[in-house]
Each structure stands twice: as C-alpha cells, then as structure tokens.
XYZ file of C-alpha atoms in Angstrom:
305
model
C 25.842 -7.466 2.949
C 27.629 -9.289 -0.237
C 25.568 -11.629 -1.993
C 26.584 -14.750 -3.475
C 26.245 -14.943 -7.220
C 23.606 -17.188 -6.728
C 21.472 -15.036 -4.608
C 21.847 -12.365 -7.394
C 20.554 -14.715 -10.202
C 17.192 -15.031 -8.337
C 16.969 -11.384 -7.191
C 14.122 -10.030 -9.296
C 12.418 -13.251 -10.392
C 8.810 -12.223 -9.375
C 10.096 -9.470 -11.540
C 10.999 -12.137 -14.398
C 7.341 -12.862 -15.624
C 6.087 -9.384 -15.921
C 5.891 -7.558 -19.131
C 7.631 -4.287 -17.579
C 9.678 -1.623 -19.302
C 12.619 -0.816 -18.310
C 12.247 2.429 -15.940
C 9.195 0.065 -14.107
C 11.833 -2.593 -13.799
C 14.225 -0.419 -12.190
C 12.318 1.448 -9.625
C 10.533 -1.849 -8.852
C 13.811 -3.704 -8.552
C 15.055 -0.827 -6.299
C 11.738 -0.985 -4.003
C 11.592 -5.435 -3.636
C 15.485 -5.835 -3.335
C 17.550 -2.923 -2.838
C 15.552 -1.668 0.192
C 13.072 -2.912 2.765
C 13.470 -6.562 3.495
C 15.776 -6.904 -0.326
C 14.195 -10.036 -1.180
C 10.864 -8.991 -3.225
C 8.610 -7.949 0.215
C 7.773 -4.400 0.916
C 7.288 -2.668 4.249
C 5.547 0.388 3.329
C 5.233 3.620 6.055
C 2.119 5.369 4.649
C 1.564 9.529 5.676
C -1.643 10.032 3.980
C -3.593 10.135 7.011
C -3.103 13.961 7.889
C -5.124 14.552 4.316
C -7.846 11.252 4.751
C -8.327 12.121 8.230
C -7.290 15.088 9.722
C -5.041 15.960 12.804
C -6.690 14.063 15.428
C -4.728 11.031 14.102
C -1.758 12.383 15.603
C -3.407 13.233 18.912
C -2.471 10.351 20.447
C 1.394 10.478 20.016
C 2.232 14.690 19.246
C 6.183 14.299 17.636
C 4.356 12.149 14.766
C 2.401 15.422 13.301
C 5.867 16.478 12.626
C 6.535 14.711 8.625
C 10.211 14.569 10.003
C 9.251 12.074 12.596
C 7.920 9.376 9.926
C 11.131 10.208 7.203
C 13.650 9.469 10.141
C 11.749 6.574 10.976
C 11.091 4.880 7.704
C 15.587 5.849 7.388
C 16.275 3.969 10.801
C 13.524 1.430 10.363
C 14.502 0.236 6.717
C 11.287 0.494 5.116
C 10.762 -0.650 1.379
C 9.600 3.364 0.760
C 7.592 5.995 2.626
C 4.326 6.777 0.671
C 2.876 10.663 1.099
C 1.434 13.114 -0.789
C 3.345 15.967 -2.723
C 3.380 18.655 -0.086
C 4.771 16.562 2.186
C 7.382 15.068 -0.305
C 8.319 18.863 -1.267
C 9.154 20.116 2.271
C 10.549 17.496 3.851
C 12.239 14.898 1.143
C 15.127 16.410 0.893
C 17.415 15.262 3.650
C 16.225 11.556 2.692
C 16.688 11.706 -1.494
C 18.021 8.860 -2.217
C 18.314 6.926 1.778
C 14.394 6.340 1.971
C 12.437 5.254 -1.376
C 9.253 7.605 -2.060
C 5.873 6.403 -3.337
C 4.113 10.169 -3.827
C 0.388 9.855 -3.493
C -0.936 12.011 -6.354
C -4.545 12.254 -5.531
C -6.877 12.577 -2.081
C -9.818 13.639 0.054
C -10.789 14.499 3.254
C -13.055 13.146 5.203
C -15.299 15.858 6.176
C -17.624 14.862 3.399
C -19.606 12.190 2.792
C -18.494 8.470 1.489
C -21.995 7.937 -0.289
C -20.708 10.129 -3.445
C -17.122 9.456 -2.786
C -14.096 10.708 -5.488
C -10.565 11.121 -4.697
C -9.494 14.063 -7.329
C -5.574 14.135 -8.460
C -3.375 17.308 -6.845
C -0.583 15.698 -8.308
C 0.945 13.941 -11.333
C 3.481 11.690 -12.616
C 5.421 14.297 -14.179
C 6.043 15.690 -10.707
C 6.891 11.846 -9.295
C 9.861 12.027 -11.947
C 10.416 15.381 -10.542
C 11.087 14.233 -7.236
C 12.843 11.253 -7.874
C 10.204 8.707 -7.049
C 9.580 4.977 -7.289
C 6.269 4.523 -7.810
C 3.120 6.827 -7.600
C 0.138 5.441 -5.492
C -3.508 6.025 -6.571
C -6.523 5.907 -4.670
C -9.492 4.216 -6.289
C -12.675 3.890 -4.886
C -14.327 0.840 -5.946
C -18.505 0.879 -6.317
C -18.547 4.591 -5.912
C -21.438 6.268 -7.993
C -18.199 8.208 -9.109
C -16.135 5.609 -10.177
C -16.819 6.460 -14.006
C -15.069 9.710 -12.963
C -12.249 7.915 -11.192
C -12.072 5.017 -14.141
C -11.459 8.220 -16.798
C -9.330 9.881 -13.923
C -6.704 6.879 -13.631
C -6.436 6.137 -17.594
C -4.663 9.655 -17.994
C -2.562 7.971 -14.417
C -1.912 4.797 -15.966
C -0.674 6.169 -19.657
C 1.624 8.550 -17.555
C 3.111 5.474 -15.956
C 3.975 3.650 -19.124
C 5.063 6.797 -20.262
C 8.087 7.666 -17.864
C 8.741 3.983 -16.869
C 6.672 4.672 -13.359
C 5.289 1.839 -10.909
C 1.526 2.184 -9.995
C 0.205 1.029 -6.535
C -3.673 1.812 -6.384
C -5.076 2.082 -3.082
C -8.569 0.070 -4.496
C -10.688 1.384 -1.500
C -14.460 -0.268 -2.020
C -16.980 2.611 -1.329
C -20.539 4.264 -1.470
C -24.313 3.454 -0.795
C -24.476 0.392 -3.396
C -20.838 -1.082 -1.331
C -22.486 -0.437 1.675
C -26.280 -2.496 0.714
C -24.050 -5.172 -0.436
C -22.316 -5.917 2.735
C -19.864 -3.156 3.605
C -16.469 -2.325 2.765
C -14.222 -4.617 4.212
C -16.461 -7.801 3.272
C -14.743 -10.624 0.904
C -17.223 -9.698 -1.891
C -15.491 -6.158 -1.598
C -12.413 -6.618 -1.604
C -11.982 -9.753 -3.240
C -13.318 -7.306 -5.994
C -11.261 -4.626 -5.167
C -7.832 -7.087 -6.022
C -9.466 -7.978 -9.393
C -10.315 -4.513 -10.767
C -6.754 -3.881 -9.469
C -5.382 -6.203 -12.040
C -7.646 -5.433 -14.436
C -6.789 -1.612 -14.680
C -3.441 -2.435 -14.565
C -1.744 -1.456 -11.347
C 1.394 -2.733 -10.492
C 0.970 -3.419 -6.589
C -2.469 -3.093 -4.721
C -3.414 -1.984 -1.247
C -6.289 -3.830 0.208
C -7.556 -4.848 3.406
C -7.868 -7.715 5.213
C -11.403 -9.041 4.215
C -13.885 -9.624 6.994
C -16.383 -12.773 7.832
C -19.267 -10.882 7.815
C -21.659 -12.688 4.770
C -24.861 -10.610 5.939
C -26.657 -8.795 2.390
C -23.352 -9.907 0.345
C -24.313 -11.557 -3.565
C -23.772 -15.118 -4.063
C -22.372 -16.894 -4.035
C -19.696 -15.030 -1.153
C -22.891 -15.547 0.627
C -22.646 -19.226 1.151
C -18.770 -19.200 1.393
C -17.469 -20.359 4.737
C -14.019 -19.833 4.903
C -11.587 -18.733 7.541
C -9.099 -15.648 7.979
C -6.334 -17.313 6.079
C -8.490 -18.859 3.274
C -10.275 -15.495 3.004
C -6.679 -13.654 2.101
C -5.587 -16.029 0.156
C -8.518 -15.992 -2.049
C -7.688 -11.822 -2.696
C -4.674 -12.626 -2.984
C -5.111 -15.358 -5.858
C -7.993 -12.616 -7.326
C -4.949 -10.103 -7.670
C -2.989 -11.990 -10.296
C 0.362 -10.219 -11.012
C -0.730 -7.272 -8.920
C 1.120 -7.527 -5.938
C -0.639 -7.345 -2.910
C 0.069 -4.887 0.135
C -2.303 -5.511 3.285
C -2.971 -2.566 5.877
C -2.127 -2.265 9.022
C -4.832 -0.740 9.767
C -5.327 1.150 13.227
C -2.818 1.121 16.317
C -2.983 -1.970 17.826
C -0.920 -1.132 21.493
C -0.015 -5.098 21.329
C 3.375 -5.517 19.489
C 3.219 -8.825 19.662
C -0.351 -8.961 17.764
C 0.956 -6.519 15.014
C 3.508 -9.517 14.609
C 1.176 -12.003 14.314
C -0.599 -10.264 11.312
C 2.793 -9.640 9.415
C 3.461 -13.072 9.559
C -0.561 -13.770 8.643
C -0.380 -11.682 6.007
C 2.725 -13.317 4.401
C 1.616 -16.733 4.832
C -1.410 -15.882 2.985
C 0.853 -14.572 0.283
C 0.731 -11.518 -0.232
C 3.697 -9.204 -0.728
C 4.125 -7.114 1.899
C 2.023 -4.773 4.546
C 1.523 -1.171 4.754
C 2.125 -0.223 8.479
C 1.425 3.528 9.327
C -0.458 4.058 12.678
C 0.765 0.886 13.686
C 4.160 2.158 13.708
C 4.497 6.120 13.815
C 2.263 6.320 16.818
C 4.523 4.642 18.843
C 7.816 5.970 20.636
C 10.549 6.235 18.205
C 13.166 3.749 19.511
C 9.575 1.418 20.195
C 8.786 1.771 16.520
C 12.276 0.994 15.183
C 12.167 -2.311 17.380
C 9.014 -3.678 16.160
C 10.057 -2.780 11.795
C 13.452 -4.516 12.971
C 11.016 -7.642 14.232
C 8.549 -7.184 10.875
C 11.583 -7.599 9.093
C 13.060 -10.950 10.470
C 9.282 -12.317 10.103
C 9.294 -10.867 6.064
C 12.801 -12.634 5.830
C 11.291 -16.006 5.900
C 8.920 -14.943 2.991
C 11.230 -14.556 -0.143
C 8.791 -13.057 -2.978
C-alpha cells in the first residue's frame, strides 16, 4: 500500500529517541514498519519450543513438528519475524530469505533438568545471525537463577557482538530458580516487573515477558501490599521496561479464538509493543491460524507504536 508523505515522516518515531546505530536502526525499522502490522507493533511466531520442551508440544496438532509448517505460516500470516534457533534457521530458511524476517535464538535448554540451577548456554552467535541474514538475535536470560552471574558474563560477550555488527537484541528475561520460587513464583509482579527492569538495564533492545499474575503470597514489599488489577499490573512492567520494548506471550493454546483476541487487544492497551504468539497459533489448522493473525492484526492496527 502507498503511503502518504505524511505517514512516512512518522514511520520510525519510537525509533527517533533511541541512541541506535545505524545497522540496529535498519533491521529494527525493517521488523516495526516494513513487516508485521508496519506501524511500530510486532507479531512474533516463536519455534523454540521443540528445544525448551520437547516433542510432545506438537502432539496435539502433528503438521506443526514439521519447521515448514510455522515458515509458511508466519509468510501467509504476515508476522513481524519468526524467532528459532540456528538449526532450524539453517535447514529450512531458505525458501523464506528475505519474505519472513528471522530473529535466531542463539542460546537454549531443555527441560529435562531441573529449573533450581537453571542456565541457558549459547549454541549460537551473532556472527552467524549476520550470516543468515537476520534482524535481531533473541537471548534467553534467566532472572534470580543461582547462575545468573554465569548468564550476566554470558550476555556481555552477546551484547558487545550486537553493537558490533549493528544487531537488535530481544532477551527472553525468564525469572527462575529456588530464591524466584520462595519469593512468590515466576510469573508474580515482583518477578517480572523485575524481569522488564534488568531488561533495560543490560541493554536489550525489545523484551519478552509475561503477563504478571495477582498472586502477592511470600512476594517482598512492598508488591506485597499492592492491589492492582490485570491492566494496572502490565502497565506497571511495561513503564519498568523504559525504552525496552515490550513483547507479551501468548502463552499456551487457548482453543477460544475469540479469548486470544481479547489478550492482543489487553496487551496493547496496556502498552506494550507487541505479543509473541506460538502455540496459540501453530497448533491450530493452517487456514484457522491465518484467520486469527489476519484478526491480531486489525486489533494491532489501532495501536500505532
């Protein structure tokens, strides 16, 4: 669609008050507005689940074990970029260079282990992002983690790399461990309101969180004597993000289309930037799937970022 020449003077204007070189400015510009919704949201298809938590997340709907099914979907479905690990990117990119934007995933775990210790090591590096002609690199973090000195030293080496070849960096800031876990759980406010802020403070460009429960049960003060709702609980992340973007999972299938809906359009009215929809939408039937991104995006076209 041709845009007026005032739409393209306020394309890129969340883009305007970061401090960004040039090759982050690009491959930003190129994930907010030249793909996905085009007017500074994201819709984000994430594939890391085969690694995180083994087959059985496919049981439920066989074509998705198939990578092909997910590229082909995040091509018909417009998605902002398709975020995946480098195996996946190596074997089945090629078709899609260029048509579907790639965040690659450059480090993992499995979940046969325990979370008390947890560390997600690198298999991949930024180097090989520039390689494969992506847009951003995504980093899992795991926030609290009696290994998060290792992961801290771990994503210094990331974030150098990044400045270094002009390459966007969306941390996944997971809160984890036995300390987490005393405090309240994972998916508390405390958590993941702290999550956003180490986010910013480490410098990632975008951050993955999720949606922050209203559970106050063994959580420090003062979250403890907060009584907020749903909306005021995002929002409050979202404010402790700063310039970080915020992302908000989708989380597991919900078989209700119309209640995936409703939290897209929660989500945005609580600011953040966009969602990251996997099971949500590569579990269902293909032409299914392509119907509901086509309704996430008229509800993310109301949300200019």
């Amino acid at each position: 669609m041709k845009q007026s020449l005032q739409e393209v003077s306020n394309t890129g204007s969340q883009l305007s008050r970061l401090a960004l070189s040039h090759g982050k400015r690009t491959r930003l510009w190129r994930l907010l507005y030249g793909h996905g919704p085009r007017n500074g949201s994201l819709l984000v298809l994430p594939l890391d689940q085969g690694l995180e938590h083994g087959p059985t997340d496919f049981f439920p709907h066989p074509p998705a074990v198939d990578p092909s099914y997910q590229f082909e979907l995040a091509a018909a479905g417009g998605f902002s970029a398709i975020a995946l690990g480098i195996g996946l990117a190596e074997k089945y990119m090629t078709e899609y260079c260029g048509r579907v934007p790639l965040i690659l995933k450059l480090n993992g775990k499995t979940n046969i282990a325990s979370d008390a210790e947890a560390t997600s090591p690198l298999f991949a590096s930024v180097e090989d992002a520039v390689r494969l002609g992506a847009d951003a690199v995504g980093y899992t973090m795991y926030v609290g983690s009696p290994r998060q000195h290792d992961e801290f030293r771990q994503f210094e080496k990331v974030r150098q790399d990044c400045e270094r070849y002009g390459m966007p960096l969306v941390m996944w800031a997971y809160p984890r461990g036995g300390a987490v876990n005393a405090k309240g759980g994972t998916n508390t406010l405390y958590a993941q309101d702290y999550a956003a802020r180490v986010a910013l403070e480490m410098g990632a460009d975008i951050v993955k969180l999720h949606e922050p429960n209203d559970s106050v049960a063994n959580v420090p003060a003062p979250y403890d004597k907060l009584q907020e709702d749903a909306g005021a609980r995002c929002a409050r992340v979202v404010r402790s993000a700063g310039r970080t973007m915020v992302l908000f999972s989708g989380g597991e299938k919900n078989d209700d289309d119309a209640a995936v809906l409703r939290k897209v359009e929660f989500y945005m009215q609580s600011g953040a930037n966009g969602v990251m929809f996997g099971r949500n939408m590569w579990l269902r039937p293909f032409d299914q799937a392509v119907a509901l991104t086509r309704q996430v995006h008229d509800i993310m076209a109301k949300y200019p970022r």
